[in-house]
Amino acid sequence: MEAVNRVNSRDRDKDFLRVIILESSLTACQALTVELKKDNHLTTTCTSRGEADRVINAQKPDLLIIGYLGEVSCLEVFREYSKQMPDLPIVLLSHTPEVNKFFREWVISNGGYDVVSWFPEKVSLLREVLQRLAHPNQSPQQMSKSSLEIQEVATPVPQPSPIASPPPSQNIQPPLERYLEVKEVAAPTPQPITAERIPQEIAAQSSESLQLPSERSVDVKEVVAPAPKASPSVSSQTLTYKQTLAALNQISESSLIYFGGLVIGNYWKKVHASLVQAHPWLQSWSVNHNGVISYSGETNPEEPLTDEQFQSLKLWVKAFIKECDRIIGDYAELLQSSELSEELIQIIS
């Protein structure tokens, strides 16, 4: 793919730019297109990498916007396009109302032009980005005046309608906007496990994996060992199996902002396979192809982990974060900048 000029001077005189939007969410594409057409910019939307390649070769864009691409990591696409076309400005699209400051700085330091949100109350900021591209020599006073004009003419974009959750039997990889709602975690109870902080389909699997018949719990209490045996020491931390399950799936959920579900699932499985022989306790934990984690052991969900189990858990999580570090440097710091549960902070600290 041949290099593309940063901004075509002929188009700059016309005060419009050719913009390619690479985003699988039609709702986000519509919001961006409506906003950019207010300044007469020419927009082309693509829902796949192959489609974007063909359009880029044909149109020679002035700006590329990369958003959510389903099972493909937007960061991988960003890195590849940055190498192929170092002079092409690239803006990454956030599916959260507020752009993570650390993530924005990371993108800019790695050659990206900016990171913006597509949400209706924030999408007008994208017009300011295009204004900087179209008028690089404009004074700060002029930019400030233009920014006020943009805010005055900006019209609200209809909020996206909620997307129904697919049945558990289908592949689980919804658009990122479904993961934006912060849900409260109910106080632990002796009921069958549900993971309140994670998407509904994750909770369904978690409940199946960790539910224990009440009869089995009674049997365990009534059995008396014929001879004393050394029992594993209980850790000073109080992290239970139920909390562990929710925390692990919160990592997967938070990582969906930066990676596709298949990528997350592959990373979890890869490091799990490398650790399970030395840490047999991890055998009871499994990951599906979309990064959803479940537990199949017959332990009381409210029972705390032992010191040994807790250390095995930390190693697994640490190895997963290290895999993510290969794509995004200092991924642990980026993860910690999100709203994490106390249990998850305890694991990754």
Protein backbone atom coordinates (compact mmCIF):
# COMPACT_ATOMS: atom_id res chain seq x y z
CA MET A 1 0.00 0.00 0.00
CA GLU A 2 1.50 3.31 -1.02
CA ALA A 3 2.03 6.18 1.39
CA VAL A 4 -0.66 8.86 1.63
CA ASN A 5 -0.04 12.58 2.03
CA ARG A 6 -1.08 13.99 5.41
CA VAL A 7 -3.44 16.62 3.99
CA ASN A 8 -3.99 17.30 0.31
CA SER A 9 -3.38 21.05 -0.20
CA ARG A 10 -5.99 21.22 -2.94
CA ASP A 11 -8.66 19.96 -0.58
CA ARG A 12 -7.40 22.15 2.26
CA ASP A 13 -8.27 25.24 0.20
CA LYS A 14 -11.84 23.95 -0.04
CA ASP A 15 -12.07 23.53 3.73
CA PHE A 16 -13.06 19.89 3.54
CA LEU A 17 -11.21 16.64 4.05
CA ARG A 18 -11.64 13.10 2.80
CA VAL A 19 -12.29 10.95 5.87
CA ILE A 20 -12.46 7.15 6.05
CA ILE A 21 -14.27 5.72 9.07
CA LEU A 22 -13.34 2.11 9.90
CA GLU A 23 -16.00 1.03 12.43
CA SER A 24 -18.28 -2.01 12.69
CA SER A 25 -21.02 -0.24 14.68
CA LEU A 26 -23.49 1.37 12.27
CA THR A 27 -24.79 3.55 15.10
CA ALA A 28 -21.35 5.05 15.67
CA CYS A 29 -20.78 5.48 11.91
CA GLN A 30 -24.06 7.35 11.58
CA ALA A 31 -23.22 9.69 14.48
CA LEU A 32 -19.81 10.51 13.02
CA THR A 33 -21.09 11.00 9.48
CA VAL A 34 -23.86 13.37 10.58
CA GLU A 35 -21.40 15.45 12.60
CA LEU A 36 -18.68 15.70 9.94
CA LYS A 37 -21.09 16.58 7.14
CA LYS A 38 -21.89 19.79 9.02
CA ASP A 39 -18.49 21.02 7.81
CA ASN A 40 -18.90 19.46 4.34
CA HIS A 41 -16.24 16.81 4.91
CA LEU A 42 -16.42 13.79 2.60
CA THR A 43 -16.87 10.62 4.64
CA THR A 44 -16.68 6.96 3.65
CA THR A 45 -17.57 4.24 6.16
CA CYS A 46 -15.99 0.78 6.14
CA THR A 47 -16.90 -2.12 8.40
CA SER A 48 -13.89 -4.35 7.68
CA ARG A 49 -10.13 -4.07 7.16
CA GLY A 50 -10.31 -5.38 3.60
CA GLU A 51 -12.93 -2.83 2.63
CA ALA A 52 -10.83 -0.05 4.16
CA ASP A 53 -7.75 -1.14 2.18
CA ARG A 54 -9.63 -0.86 -1.10
CA VAL A 55 -11.08 2.55 -0.26
CA ILE A 56 -7.72 3.94 0.92
CA ASN A 57 -6.02 2.92 -2.32
CA ALA A 58 -8.80 4.48 -4.38
CA GLN A 59 -9.44 7.73 -2.50
CA LYS A 60 -6.15 8.80 -0.87
CA PRO A 61 -7.80 9.99 2.39
CA ASP A 62 -6.72 12.92 4.53
CA LEU A 63 -7.75 11.20 7.77
CA LEU A 64 -8.44 7.65 8.94
CA ILE A 65 -10.69 7.02 11.95
CA ILE A 66 -10.38 3.54 13.49
CA GLY A 67 -13.04 2.30 15.91
CA TYR A 68 -14.43 -1.03 17.10
CA LEU A 69 -13.82 -3.91 14.69
CA GLY A 70 -15.46 -6.89 16.36
CA GLU A 71 -12.98 -9.73 16.75
CA VAL A 72 -10.08 -7.71 15.33
CA SER A 73 -7.99 -5.55 17.67
CA CYS A 74 -8.24 -1.90 16.64
CA LEU A 75 -4.73 -1.39 18.05
CA GLU A 76 -3.28 -4.03 15.73
CA VAL A 77 -4.93 -2.28 12.78
CA PHE A 78 -3.65 1.08 14.03
CA ARG A 79 -0.07 -0.21 14.29
CA GLU A 80 -0.17 -1.75 10.81
CA TYR A 81 -1.59 1.34 9.12
CA SER A 82 0.88 3.57 10.98
CA LYS A 83 3.78 1.57 9.55
CA GLN A 84 2.34 1.42 6.03
CA MET A 85 1.29 5.09 5.88
CA PRO A 86 3.31 7.10 8.41
CA ASP A 87 2.09 10.42 6.97
CA LEU A 88 -1.61 9.61 7.27
CA PRO A 89 -3.24 11.09 10.41
CA ILE A 90 -5.07 8.38 12.35
CA VAL A 91 -7.68 9.03 15.04
CA LEU A 92 -8.84 6.20 17.30
CA LEU A 93 -12.49 6.09 18.29
CA SER A 94 -13.46 5.54 21.92
CA HIS A 95 -16.68 3.74 22.83
CA THR A 96 -16.79 5.37 26.25
CA PRO A 97 -18.12 8.87 27.01
CA GLU A 98 -14.78 9.94 28.50
CA VAL A 99 -11.47 9.18 26.80
CA ASN A 100 -8.92 7.51 29.07
CA LYS A 101 -6.10 10.06 29.49
CA PHE A 102 -3.34 7.45 29.74
CA PHE A 103 -4.61 5.66 26.62
CA ARG A 104 -4.82 8.92 24.64
CA GLU A 105 -1.23 9.79 25.57
CA TRP A 106 -0.10 6.31 24.57
CA VAL A 107 -1.78 6.57 21.16
CA ILE A 108 -0.28 9.99 20.43
CA SER A 109 3.19 8.88 21.57
CA ASN A 110 2.94 5.96 19.12
CA GLY A 111 2.12 8.09 16.09
CA GLY A 112 -1.64 8.53 16.41
CA TYR A 113 -3.19 11.95 15.91
CA ASP A 114 -5.81 11.82 18.68
CA VAL A 115 -8.47 9.74 20.46
CA VAL A 116 -12.09 10.95 20.51
CA SER A 117 -15.44 9.60 21.73
CA TRP A 118 -18.32 9.02 19.33
CA PHE A 119 -20.94 9.62 22.02
CA PRO A 120 -23.47 12.34 21.08
CA GLU A 121 -22.36 14.73 23.82
CA LYS A 122 -18.69 14.36 22.80
CA VAL A 123 -18.70 13.76 19.05
CA SER A 124 -18.53 17.49 18.25
CA LEU A 125 -14.92 17.40 19.50
CA LEU A 126 -14.06 15.41 16.38
CA ARG A 127 -14.85 18.46 14.28
CA GLU A 128 -12.20 20.37 16.19
CA VAL A 129 -9.68 17.65 15.30
CA LEU A 130 -10.52 18.01 11.61
CA GLN A 131 -10.32 21.77 11.89
CA ARG A 132 -6.73 21.47 13.17
CA LEU A 133 -5.90 19.24 10.22
CA ALA A 134 -7.54 21.46 7.61
CA HIS A 135 -6.09 24.69 9.06
CA PRO A 136 -2.72 23.82 10.66
CA ASN A 137 -1.58 27.46 10.49
CA GLN A 138 -4.63 28.88 12.24
CA SER A 139 -3.88 30.97 15.34
CA PRO A 140 -5.06 29.85 18.81
CA GLN A 141 -7.52 32.77 18.85
CA GLN A 142 -9.05 31.63 15.58
CA MET A 143 -9.19 28.04 16.81
CA SER A 144 -10.96 29.17 19.98
CA LYS A 145 -13.52 31.14 17.98
CA SER A 146 -14.09 28.21 15.63
CA SER A 147 -14.55 25.87 18.58
CA LEU A 148 -17.32 28.08 19.91
CA GLU A 149 -18.99 28.06 16.51
CA ILE A 150 -18.81 24.27 16.42
CA GLN A 151 -20.50 24.02 19.81
CA GLU A 152 -23.24 26.44 18.73
CA VAL A 153 -24.19 24.57 15.56
CA ALA A 154 -23.79 21.06 16.98
CA THR A 155 -27.10 19.24 17.12
CA PRO A 156 -27.79 16.22 19.31
CA VAL A 157 -27.49 12.83 17.71
CA PRO A 158 -30.12 10.22 18.64
CA GLN A 159 -28.95 7.94 21.41
CA PRO A 160 -28.23 4.37 20.25
CA SER A 161 -31.02 1.95 20.96
CA PRO A 162 -30.14 -0.86 23.39
CA ILE A 163 -28.90 -4.04 21.78
CA ALA A 164 -30.55 -7.25 22.88
CA SER A 165 -28.24 -9.81 24.45
CA PRO A 166 -27.76 -12.96 22.35
CA PRO A 167 -28.66 -16.36 23.84
CA PRO A 168 -25.77 -18.08 25.65
CA SER A 169 -25.43 -20.61 22.83
CA GLN A 170 -24.31 -17.96 20.36
CA ASN A 171 -20.90 -16.33 20.10
CA ILE A 172 -20.57 -13.63 22.72
CA GLN A 173 -18.96 -10.47 21.35
CA PRO A 174 -21.30 -7.45 21.44
CA PRO A 175 -20.26 -3.91 20.53
CA LEU A 176 -18.33 -2.11 23.25
CA GLU A 177 -21.16 0.29 24.05
CA ARG A 178 -22.92 -2.60 25.85
CA TYR A 179 -20.09 -2.72 28.39
CA LEU A 180 -20.20 0.95 29.38
CA GLU A 181 -22.80 0.67 32.14
CA VAL A 182 -21.22 0.37 35.59
CA LYS A 183 -23.18 -2.11 37.65
CA GLU A 184 -23.13 -2.43 41.42
CA VAL A 185 -21.95 -5.68 42.94
CA ALA A 186 -24.38 -7.11 45.47
CA ALA A 187 -23.08 -8.25 48.85
CA PRO A 188 -22.05 -11.92 48.84
CA THR A 189 -24.82 -14.34 49.81
CA PRO A 190 -24.92 -18.14 50.02
CA GLN A 191 -27.05 -18.18 46.85
CA PRO A 192 -25.76 -19.68 43.53
CA ILE A 193 -23.16 -17.43 42.08
CA THR A 194 -23.96 -14.61 39.68
CA ALA A 195 -21.37 -12.12 38.50
CA GLU A 196 -23.20 -8.81 38.84
CA ARG A 197 -20.42 -6.61 37.46
CA ILE A 198 -20.04 -8.47 34.21
CA PRO A 199 -22.23 -8.81 31.11
CA GLN A 200 -25.36 -10.93 31.40
CA GLU A 201 -24.02 -13.78 29.31
CA ILE A 202 -20.90 -14.02 31.47
CA ALA A 203 -23.04 -14.12 34.58
CA ALA A 204 -25.08 -16.97 33.10
CA GLN A 205 -21.99 -19.09 32.52
CA SER A 206 -20.54 -18.20 35.90
CA SER A 207 -23.75 -19.28 37.65
CA GLU A 208 -23.74 -22.65 35.90
CA SER A 209 -20.07 -23.25 36.64
CA LEU A 210 -20.06 -22.47 40.35
CA GLN A 211 -23.54 -23.45 41.59
CA LEU A 212 -23.37 -26.14 44.23
CA PRO A 213 -26.27 -28.36 45.40
CA SER A 214 -27.15 -27.65 49.01
CA GLU A 215 -27.08 -31.40 49.74
CA ARG A 216 -23.42 -31.58 48.75
CA SER A 217 -22.54 -28.76 51.15
CA VAL A 218 -24.30 -30.61 53.99
CA ASP A 219 -22.47 -33.85 53.20
CA VAL A 220 -19.12 -32.10 53.35
CA LYS A 221 -19.87 -30.71 56.81
CA GLU A 222 -21.00 -34.07 58.21
CA VAL A 223 -17.99 -36.10 57.03
CA VAL A 224 -15.27 -36.49 59.66
CA ALA A 225 -11.84 -37.54 58.48
CA PRO A 226 -10.68 -40.81 60.11
CA ALA A 227 -7.23 -39.41 60.66
CA PRO A 228 -5.94 -35.85 60.94
CA LYS A 229 -4.54 -34.50 57.70
CA ALA A 230 -2.61 -31.34 56.99
CA SER A 231 -5.03 -28.77 55.62
CA PRO A 232 -3.93 -25.91 53.39
CA SER A 233 -3.44 -22.67 55.26
CA VAL A 234 -6.06 -20.00 54.71
CA SER A 235 -4.72 -16.76 53.28
CA SER A 236 -4.88 -13.56 55.28
CA GLN A 237 -6.72 -12.06 52.32
CA THR A 238 -10.44 -12.85 52.12
CA LEU A 239 -10.92 -13.21 48.36
CA THR A 240 -13.56 -15.89 47.72
CA TYR A 241 -14.14 -18.05 44.66
CA LYS A 242 -17.18 -15.98 43.78
CA GLN A 243 -15.21 -12.73 43.96
CA THR A 244 -12.35 -14.27 42.00
CA LEU A 245 -14.66 -15.23 39.15
CA ALA A 246 -16.14 -11.73 38.98
CA ALA A 247 -12.68 -10.12 39.10
CA LEU A 248 -11.27 -12.27 36.29
CA ASN A 249 -14.22 -11.53 34.04
CA GLN A 250 -13.90 -7.84 34.85
CA ILE A 251 -10.39 -7.98 33.40
CA SER A 252 -11.81 -9.49 30.20
CA GLU A 253 -14.58 -6.91 30.13
CA SER A 254 -12.21 -3.97 30.61
CA SER A 255 -9.83 -5.34 27.98
CA LEU A 256 -12.60 -5.37 25.36
CA ILE A 257 -12.04 -1.63 24.96
CA TYR A 258 -8.62 -2.36 23.46
CA PHE A 259 -8.76 -5.93 22.10
CA GLY A 260 -11.26 -8.18 20.37
CA GLY A 261 -12.88 -11.03 22.27
CA LEU A 262 -10.93 -13.68 20.37
CA VAL A 263 -7.65 -11.95 21.19
CA ILE A 264 -8.52 -11.82 24.90
CA GLY A 265 -9.58 -15.46 24.94
CA ASN A 266 -6.39 -16.50 23.18
CA TYR A 267 -4.20 -14.62 25.67
CA TRP A 268 -5.95 -16.17 28.69
CA LYS A 269 -5.70 -19.68 27.22
CA LYS A 270 -2.07 -19.28 26.21
CA VAL A 271 -0.83 -18.32 29.67
CA HIS A 272 -3.20 -20.80 31.36
CA ALA A 273 -1.65 -23.67 29.40
CA SER A 274 1.85 -22.56 30.40
CA LEU A 275 1.03 -22.48 34.13
CA VAL A 276 -1.44 -25.29 34.74
CA GLN A 277 1.17 -28.06 35.13
CA ALA A 278 3.01 -26.22 37.89
CA HIS A 279 -0.23 -24.92 39.42
CA PRO A 280 -2.83 -27.76 39.24
CA TRP A 281 -5.46 -25.61 40.96
CA LEU A 282 -5.82 -23.66 37.71
CA GLN A 283 -7.20 -26.78 36.00
CA SER A 284 -10.64 -25.99 37.43
CA TRP A 285 -10.67 -22.64 35.61
CA SER A 286 -11.49 -22.46 31.91
CA VAL A 287 -11.77 -19.77 29.24
CA ASN A 288 -14.01 -19.82 26.18
CA HIS A 289 -12.97 -18.38 22.81
CA ASN A 290 -14.43 -14.96 23.68
CA GLY A 291 -12.49 -14.55 26.92
CA VAL A 292 -15.34 -15.56 29.27
CA ILE A 293 -13.91 -17.30 32.34
CA SER A 294 -15.74 -19.97 34.34
CA TYR A 295 -14.99 -22.29 37.27
CA SER A 296 -15.90 -25.99 37.31
CA GLY A 297 -14.63 -27.06 40.74
CA GLU A 298 -16.84 -28.26 43.60
CA THR A 299 -15.77 -25.69 46.18
CA ASN A 300 -18.15 -23.55 48.22
CA PRO A 301 -18.34 -20.24 46.32
CA GLU A 302 -18.06 -18.28 49.58
CA GLU A 303 -14.89 -20.09 50.66
CA PRO A 304 -11.75 -17.91 50.58
CA LEU A 305 -8.71 -18.89 48.56
CA THR A 306 -5.66 -20.30 50.28
CA ASP A 307 -2.31 -18.55 50.08
CA GLU A 308 -1.11 -21.02 47.46
CA GLN A 309 -4.25 -20.61 45.35
CA PHE A 310 -4.07 -16.83 45.60
CA GLN A 311 -0.46 -16.83 44.37
CA SER A 312 -1.40 -19.09 41.45
CA LEU A 313 -4.20 -16.68 40.59
CA LYS A 314 -1.86 -13.68 40.67
CA LEU A 315 0.63 -15.45 38.39
CA TRP A 316 -2.12 -16.21 35.87
CA VAL A 317 -3.34 -12.62 35.82
CA LYS A 318 0.20 -11.25 35.69
CA ALA A 319 1.01 -13.48 32.69
CA PHE A 320 -2.16 -12.32 30.90
CA ILE A 321 -1.26 -8.66 31.44
CA LYS A 322 2.24 -9.37 30.13
CA GLU A 323 0.73 -10.70 26.90
CA CYS A 324 -1.29 -7.49 26.58
CA ASP A 325 1.90 -5.52 27.22
CA ARG A 326 3.28 -6.78 23.93
CA ILE A 327 0.62 -4.72 22.15
CA ILE A 328 0.14 -1.85 24.62
CA GLY A 329 3.10 -0.92 26.77
CA ASP A 330 2.39 -0.56 30.51
CA TYR A 331 -0.99 -2.25 30.09
CA ALA A 332 -1.22 -2.85 33.84
CA GLU A 333 -1.15 0.91 34.43
CA LEU A 334 -3.80 1.40 31.78
CA LEU A 335 -5.96 -1.29 33.37
CA GLN A 336 -5.58 0.28 36.81
CA SER A 337 -6.78 3.61 35.44
CA SER A 338 -10.21 2.01 34.89
CA GLU A 339 -12.85 1.68 37.61
CA LEU A 340 -11.77 -1.60 39.18
CA SER A 341 -13.34 -3.54 42.01
CA GLU A 342 -11.45 -3.85 45.30
CA GLU A 343 -11.04 -7.56 44.63
CA LEU A 344 -9.39 -6.96 41.28
CA ILE A 345 -7.09 -4.31 42.72
CA GLN A 346 -6.07 -6.87 45.34
CA ILE A 347 -5.16 -9.37 42.61
CA ILE A 348 -3.13 -7.11 40.32
CA SER A 349 -1.39 -5.09 43.04
